[in-house]
PDB file of C-alpha atoms in Angstrom:
ATOM      1  CA  ARG A   1      96.601 185.864  95.455  1.00 48.00           C
ATOM      2  CA  ALA A   2      98.190 182.933  97.261  1.00 52.00           C
ATOM      3  CA  GLU A   3     100.734 183.862  99.705  1.00 68.00           C
ATOM      4  CA  LEU A   4     104.366 182.802  99.894  1.00 68.00           C
ATOM      5  CA  PRO A   5     104.703 180.537 103.368  1.00 82.00           C
ATOM      6  CA  LEU A   6     107.583 183.134 105.039  1.00 85.00           C
ATOM      7  CA  ASP A   7     110.762 180.270 104.864  1.00 85.00           C
ATOM      8  CA  THR A   8     110.934 181.277 100.275  1.00 84.00           C
ATOM      9  CA  LEU A   9     111.881 183.610  99.034  1.00 83.00           C
ATOM     10  CA  PRO A  10     110.013 185.800  96.476  1.00 81.00           C
ATOM     11  CA  ARG A  11     110.684 184.166  92.321  1.00 76.00           C
ATOM     12  CA  SER A  12     112.958 188.045  91.487  1.00 74.00           C
ATOM     13  CA  ALA A  13     115.276 186.878  94.134  1.00 74.00           C
ATOM     14  CA  ARG A  14     115.090 182.369  93.788  1.00 77.00           C
ATOM     15  CA  TYR A  15     115.762 184.165  90.268  1.00 72.00           C
ATOM     16  CA  THR A  16     118.797 186.362  90.491  1.00 81.00           C
ATOM     17  CA  GLY A  17     120.724 184.328  93.223  1.00 88.00           C
ATOM     18  CA  ARG A  18     122.526 186.517  94.956  1.00 91.00           C
ATOM     19  CA  ILE A  19     120.356 186.529  98.353  1.00 93.00           C
ATOM     20  CA  THR A  20     120.974 183.062  98.401  1.00 93.00           C
ATOM     21  CA  ARG A  21     125.070 183.197  97.356  1.00 94.00           C
ATOM     22  CA  LEU A  22     125.184 185.798  99.171  1.00 96.00           C
ATOM     23  CA  ALA A  23     124.219 184.336 102.774  1.00 96.00           C
ATOM     24  CA  SER A  24     126.359 180.782 102.045  1.00 96.00           C
ATOM     25  CA  GLU A  25     129.309 182.689 101.730  1.00 96.00           C
ATOM     26  CA  VAL A  26     128.176 184.506 105.474  1.00 97.00           C
ATOM     27  CA  LEU A  27     127.201 181.219 106.574  1.00 97.00           C
ATOM     28  CA  ARG A  28     130.517 180.071 105.787  1.00 96.00           C
ATOM     29  CA  ARG A  29     132.350 182.365 107.306  1.00 96.00           C
ATOM     30  CA  HIS A  30     131.657 181.587 110.151  1.00 96.00           C
ATOM     31  CA  ARG A  31     132.230 178.538 109.768  1.00 96.00           C
ATOM     32  CA  LEU A  32     128.272 177.861 109.119  1.00 96.00           C
ATOM     33  CA  SER A  33     126.851 175.346 107.129  1.00 91.00           C
ATOM     34  CA  ALA A  34     125.324 176.981 103.456  1.00 87.00           C
ATOM     35  CA  ASP A  35     123.141 175.280 102.480  1.00 85.00           C
ATOM     36  CA  PRO A  36     119.487 174.224 105.360  1.00 87.00           C
ATOM     37  CA  THR A  37     120.370 170.919 105.854  1.00 87.00           C
ATOM     38  CA  PRO A  38     117.016 168.043 107.304  1.00 91.00           C
ATOM     39  CA  GLY A  39     118.082 167.203 111.708  1.00 91.00           C
ATOM     40  CA  GLU A  40     119.860 170.621 112.622  1.00 94.00           C
ATOM     41  CA  SER A  41     118.987 171.839 115.792  1.00 95.00           C
ATOM     42  CA  ALA A  42     117.797 174.451 117.116  1.00 96.00           C
ATOM     43  CA  ASP A  43     121.026 175.943 118.408  1.00 96.00           C
ATOM     44  CA  GLN A  44     122.580 175.275 114.929  1.00 96.00           C
ATOM     45  CA  VAL A  45     119.705 177.259 112.704  1.00 96.00           C
ATOM     46  CA  LEU A  46     120.025 180.084 115.505  1.00 97.00           C
ATOM     47  CA  ALA A  47     123.579 180.337 115.326  1.00 97.00           C
ATOM     48  CA  LYS A  48     123.475 181.016 112.535  1.00 97.00           C
ATOM     49  CA  ALA A  49     120.814 183.238 112.017  1.00 97.00           C
ATOM     50  CA  ARG A  50     122.525 185.247 114.319  1.00 98.00           C
ATOM     51  CA  ALA A  51     125.718 185.446 111.809  1.00 97.00           C
ATOM     52  CA  LEU A  52     123.358 186.792 109.946  1.00 98.00           C
ATOM     53  CA  GLU A  53     121.962 189.273 111.601  1.00 97.00           C
ATOM     54  CA  SER A  54     125.227 190.405 112.877  1.00 97.00           C
ATOM     55  CA  TYR A  55     126.671 191.165 109.050  1.00 97.00           C
ATOM     56  CA  LEU A  56     123.686 193.057 108.738  1.00 97.00           C
ATOM     57  CA  ALA A  57     124.159 195.100 112.181  1.00 95.00           C
ATOM     58  CA  ASN A  58     127.921 194.856 113.165  1.00 95.00           C
ATOM     59  CA  ASN A  59     129.505 195.969 109.625  1.00 94.00           C
ATOM     60  CA  PRO A  60     130.700 199.230 109.662  1.00 93.00           C
ATOM     61  CA  GLU A  61     132.612 198.403 107.014  1.00 94.00           C
ATOM     62  CA  GLU A  62     129.769 197.122 104.114  1.00 93.00           C
ATOM     63  CA  PHE A  63     127.388 198.812 106.257  1.00 94.00           C
ATOM     64  CA  VAL A  64     125.758 202.900 107.482  1.00 92.00           C
ATOM     65  CA  TYR A  65     122.398 203.883 108.691  1.00 91.00           C
ATOM     66  CA  SER A  66     121.076 206.571 107.078  1.00 89.00           C
ATOM     67  CA  LEU A  67     117.073 208.546 107.166  1.00 83.00           C
ATOM     68  CA  SER A  68     118.077 209.538 102.948  1.00 78.00           C
ATOM     69  CA  ARG A  69     118.870 206.644 100.512  1.00 72.00           C
ATOM     70  CA  PRO A  70     118.771 207.402  97.159  1.00 69.00           C
ATOM     71  CA  ARG A  71     118.290 204.707  94.623  1.00 69.00           C
ATOM     72  CA  LYS A  72     120.924 204.702  91.538  1.00 68.00           C
ATOM     73  CA  ARG A  73     118.891 202.010  89.905  1.00 66.00           C
ATOM     74  CA  THR A  74     115.172 202.377  89.622  1.00 65.00           C
ATOM     75  CA  ASP A  75     114.151 199.612  87.161  1.00 65.00           C
ATOM     76  CA  ALA A  76     112.897 196.496  88.006  1.00 55.00           C
ATOM     77  CA  GLU A  77     116.042 195.690  90.495  1.00 68.00           C
ATOM     78  CA  ASP A  78     114.183 194.310  93.678  1.00 80.00           C
ATOM     79  CA  PRO A  79     114.891 197.388  96.062  1.00 84.00           C
ATOM     80  CA  THR A  80     116.482 195.124  99.078  1.00 89.00           C
ATOM     81  CA  GLU A  81     118.566 193.462  96.636  1.00 89.00           C
ATOM     82  CA  GLU A  82     120.019 196.643  95.778  1.00 89.00           C
ATOM     83  CA  PHE A  83     120.500 197.478  99.224  1.00 90.00           C
ATOM     84  CA  LEU A  84     121.903 194.434 100.012  1.00 93.00           C
ATOM     85  CA  PHE A  85     124.487 194.910  96.611  1.00 92.00           C
ATOM     86  CA  GLU A  86     124.957 198.504  95.611  1.00 89.00           C
ATOM     87  CA  PRO A  87     127.091 200.623  97.704  1.00 89.00           C
ATOM     88  CA  VAL A  88     125.362 204.646  97.177  1.00 87.00           C
ATOM     89  CA  THR A  89     128.220 206.446  99.400  1.00 88.00           C
ATOM     90  CA  PRO A  90     130.713 208.659  98.158  1.00 89.00           C
ATOM     91  CA  ASP A  91     133.058 205.882 100.047  1.00 91.00           C
ATOM     92  CA  GLY A  92     131.503 203.279  98.283  1.00 89.00           C
ATOM     93  CA  LYS A  93     129.348 201.255 100.998  1.00 91.00           C
ATOM     94  CA  LYS A  94     125.686 200.496 101.718  1.00 92.00           C
ATOM     95  CA  ALA A  95     122.756 201.928 102.516  1.00 91.00           C
ATOM     96  CA  GLY A  96     119.670 202.427 104.191  1.00 91.00           C
ATOM     97  CA  TRP A  97     117.234 202.784 107.084  1.00 90.00           C
ATOM     98  CA  CYS A  98     115.786 200.443 109.698  1.00 90.00           C
ATOM     99  CA  GLN A  99     113.147 198.989 107.483  1.00 92.00           C
ATOM    100  CA  HIS A 100     116.959 197.958 104.596  1.00 93.00           C
ATOM    101  CA  PHE A 101     117.879 196.232 107.230  1.00 96.00           C
ATOM    102  CA  ALA A 102     114.611 194.613 108.833  1.00 96.00           C
ATOM    103  CA  SER A 103     113.536 192.679 104.796  1.00 95.00           C
ATOM    104  CA  ALA A 104     117.498 192.302 104.245  1.00 96.00           C
ATOM    105  CA  LEU A 105     117.371 190.153 106.896  1.00 97.00           C
ATOM    106  CA  ALA A 106     114.322 188.467 106.330  1.00 97.00           C
ATOM    107  CA  LEU A 107     115.452 187.851 103.255  1.00 96.00           C
ATOM    108  CA  LEU A 108     118.848 186.588 104.208  1.00 97.00           C
ATOM    109  CA  LEU A 109     116.874 184.001 106.559  1.00 97.00           C
ATOM    110  CA  ARG A 110     114.496 182.979 103.957  1.00 95.00           C
ATOM    111  CA  SER A 111     117.278 181.680 101.456  1.00 94.00           C
ATOM    112  CA  GLN A 112     118.706 179.846 104.063  1.00 95.00           C
ATOM    113  CA  ARG A 113     114.687 177.825 104.239  1.00 94.00           C
ATOM    114  CA  ILE A 114     114.715 179.456 108.046  1.00 96.00           C
ATOM    115  CA  PRO A 115     110.601 181.410 108.753  1.00 96.00           C
ATOM    116  CA  ALA A 116     111.153 185.724 109.050  1.00 96.00           C
ATOM    117  CA  ARG A 117     108.827 187.827 109.001  1.00 95.00           C
ATOM    118  CA  ILE A 118     108.773 191.757 109.231  1.00 94.00           C
ATOM    119  CA  VAL A 119     107.365 193.451 113.036  1.00 93.00           C
ATOM    120  CA  ILE A 120     106.652 197.106 112.569  1.00 91.00           C
ATOM    121  CA  GLY A 121     106.091 199.242 115.723  1.00 84.00           C
ATOM    122  CA  PHE A 122     108.314 201.419 118.339  1.00 78.00           C
ATOM    123  CA  ARG A 123     111.649 200.937 120.355  1.00 73.00           C
ATOM    124  CA  GLY A 124     112.117 203.177 123.221  1.00 72.00           C
ATOM    125  CA  ALA A 125     110.457 206.290 125.094  1.00 70.00           C
ATOM    126  CA  ASP A 126     111.079 209.307 126.725  1.00 76.00           C
ATOM    127  CA  TRP A 127     109.965 209.402 130.099  1.00 82.00           C
ATOM    128  CA  ASN A 128     107.171 212.451 131.206  1.00 81.00           C
ATOM    129  CA  PRO A 129     107.461 213.163 134.550  1.00 85.00           C
ATOM    130  CA  SER A 130     104.941 215.338 135.251  1.00 85.00           C
ATOM    131  CA  TRP A 131     102.632 212.839 133.871  1.00 81.00           C
ATOM    132  CA  LYS A 132     104.829 209.311 134.935  1.00 84.00           C
ATOM    133  CA  THR A 133     104.222 208.354 132.333  1.00 82.00           C
ATOM    134  CA  HIS A 134     106.489 207.413 128.498  1.00 77.00           C
ATOM    135  CA  GLU A 135     105.925 209.022 125.471  1.00 77.00           C
ATOM    136  CA  ILE A 136     106.292 207.548 122.040  1.00 73.00           C
ATOM    137  CA  ARG A 137     107.823 209.636 119.005  1.00 71.00           C
ATOM    138  CA  ALA A 138     107.304 209.442 116.253  1.00 71.00           C
ATOM    139  CA  TYR A 139     111.795 208.772 116.461  1.00 69.00           C
ATOM    140  CA  HIS A 140     110.904 205.946 117.927  1.00 65.00           C
ATOM    141  CA  ALA A 141     109.767 203.507 115.306  1.00 74.00           C
ATOM    142  CA  HIS A 142     111.306 200.670 114.040  1.00 86.00           C
ATOM    143  CA  ALA A 143     111.554 197.600 111.840  1.00 90.00           C
ATOM    144  CA  TRP A 144     112.969 194.300 112.877  1.00 94.00           C
ATOM    145  CA  VAL A 145     112.557 190.736 111.448  1.00 96.00           C
ATOM    146  CA  GLU A 146     111.468 188.183 113.477  1.00 96.00           C
ATOM    147  CA  ALA A 147     112.312 184.378 112.664  1.00 97.00           C
ATOM    148  CA  PHE A 148     110.961 181.027 113.565  1.00 96.00           C
ATOM    149  CA  ILE A 149     114.428 179.043 115.384  1.00 97.00           C
ATOM    150  CA  GLY A 150     113.602 175.489 115.919  1.00 95.00           C
ATOM    151  CA  PRO A 151     115.674 172.268 114.264  1.00 95.00           C
ATOM    152  CA  ARG A 152     115.219 171.409 110.415  1.00 94.00           C
ATOM    153  CA  GLY A 153     112.886 168.113 110.554  1.00 92.00           C
ATOM    154  CA  LEU A 154     114.063 165.844 107.361  1.00 91.00           C
ATOM    155  CA  ASP A 155     112.321 166.854 104.441  1.00 90.00           C
ATOM    156  CA  GLY A 156     115.188 170.396 105.470  1.00 88.00           C
ATOM    157  CA  ARG A 157     111.418 172.727 107.630  1.00 90.00           C
ATOM    158  CA  ILE A 158     111.772 174.289 111.387  1.00 92.00           C
ATOM    159  CA  SER A 159     107.698 173.070 111.487  1.00 87.00           C
ATOM    160  CA  ARG A 160     108.147 173.225 115.440  1.00 91.00           C
ATOM    161  CA  GLY A 161     109.859 176.515 117.421  1.00 93.00           C
ATOM    162  CA  ARG A 162     109.495 179.948 118.298  1.00 95.00           C
ATOM    163  CA  TRP A 163     109.522 183.302 117.367  1.00 96.00           C
ATOM    164  CA  THR A 164     112.628 185.063 118.076  1.00 96.00           C
ATOM    165  CA  ALA A 165     112.854 188.948 117.574  1.00 96.00           C
ATOM    166  CA  PHE A 166     116.323 189.848 116.113  1.00 96.00           C
ATOM    167  CA  ASP A 167     117.199 193.312 114.865  1.00 95.00           C
ATOM    168  CA  PRO A 168     120.190 193.865 111.934  1.00 95.00           C
ATOM    169  CA  THR A 169     119.883 197.514 112.623  1.00 93.00           C
ATOM    170  CA  PRO A 170     124.242 199.096 113.001  1.00 92.00           C
ATOM    171  CA  THR A 171     123.677 199.635 116.911  1.00 79.00           C
ATOM    172  CA  SER A 172     125.337 203.276 115.446  1.00 65.00           C
ATOM    173  CA  ALA A 173     121.649 204.021 114.587  1.00 60.00           C
ATOM    174  CA  VAL A 174     120.334 204.348 117.655  1.00 54.00           C
ATOM    175  CA  SER A 175     122.317 208.521 118.678  1.00 48.00           C
ATOM    176  CA  THR A 176     121.424 209.071 115.663  1.00 50.00           C
ATOM    177  CA  LEU A 177     117.335 209.790 117.118  1.00 49.00           C
ATOM    178  CA  PRO A 178     116.514 213.318 117.813  1.00 48.00           C
ATOM    179  CA  ALA A 179     116.816 214.288 121.003  1.00 45.00           C
ATOM    180  CA  ARG A 180     114.001 214.630 122.841  1.00 46.00           C
ATOM    181  CA  GLN A 181     111.657 218.236 122.837  1.00 47.00           C
ATOM    182  CA  PRO A 182     110.263 219.515 125.183  1.00 46.00           C
ATOM    183  CA  SER A 183     106.812 218.871 126.065  1.00 44.00           C
ATOM    184  CA  TRP A 184     104.862 222.291 125.248  1.00 39.00           C
ATOM    185  CA  TRP A 185     103.995 222.816 127.911  1.00 41.00           C
ATOM    186  CA  LYS A 186     107.649 223.773 129.706  1.00 43.00           C
ATOM    187  CA  MET A 187     107.926 225.446 126.103  1.00 36.00           C
ATOM    188  CA  VAL A 188     104.849 227.990 127.216  1.00 34.00           C
TER     189      VAL A 188
END
């Protein structure tokens, strides 16, 4: 099976057009071009990426971080589209965890022909003074996005630039991490 280029939306997202319309609306609010424009500078591409990141990370009226998110619709709708467009909380907000936010940003960026990929790893660690090491635990697991930021060529594609990290997860999510558990030898 041929892989999609990293600046292309999956067919189902192209078919509905909702993600592209949402990205365009967000960019227009920031007075940025809502279309991938040939000849855009790297700074213009970066500004678009930051605006889309901020829409997800700094929008508590619309998005909240939650480790439990029931699927409202189990039909053919893409889970990321459902996250972006279907409120699930009693107060009408869209909720999800870091993978939802990262997937949403990757698709919003791709709708603007900005190459994007999801990265899964760990954020943070607990310091263990006894062993003088950092302990990485399951609750440090995290997902974020890397986007290829550079100038657009005359064909509208970004072919030279650098991968830049973006974290669309709301900063309030950090406070939801469980408190550090005492080490097993301290409990003994």
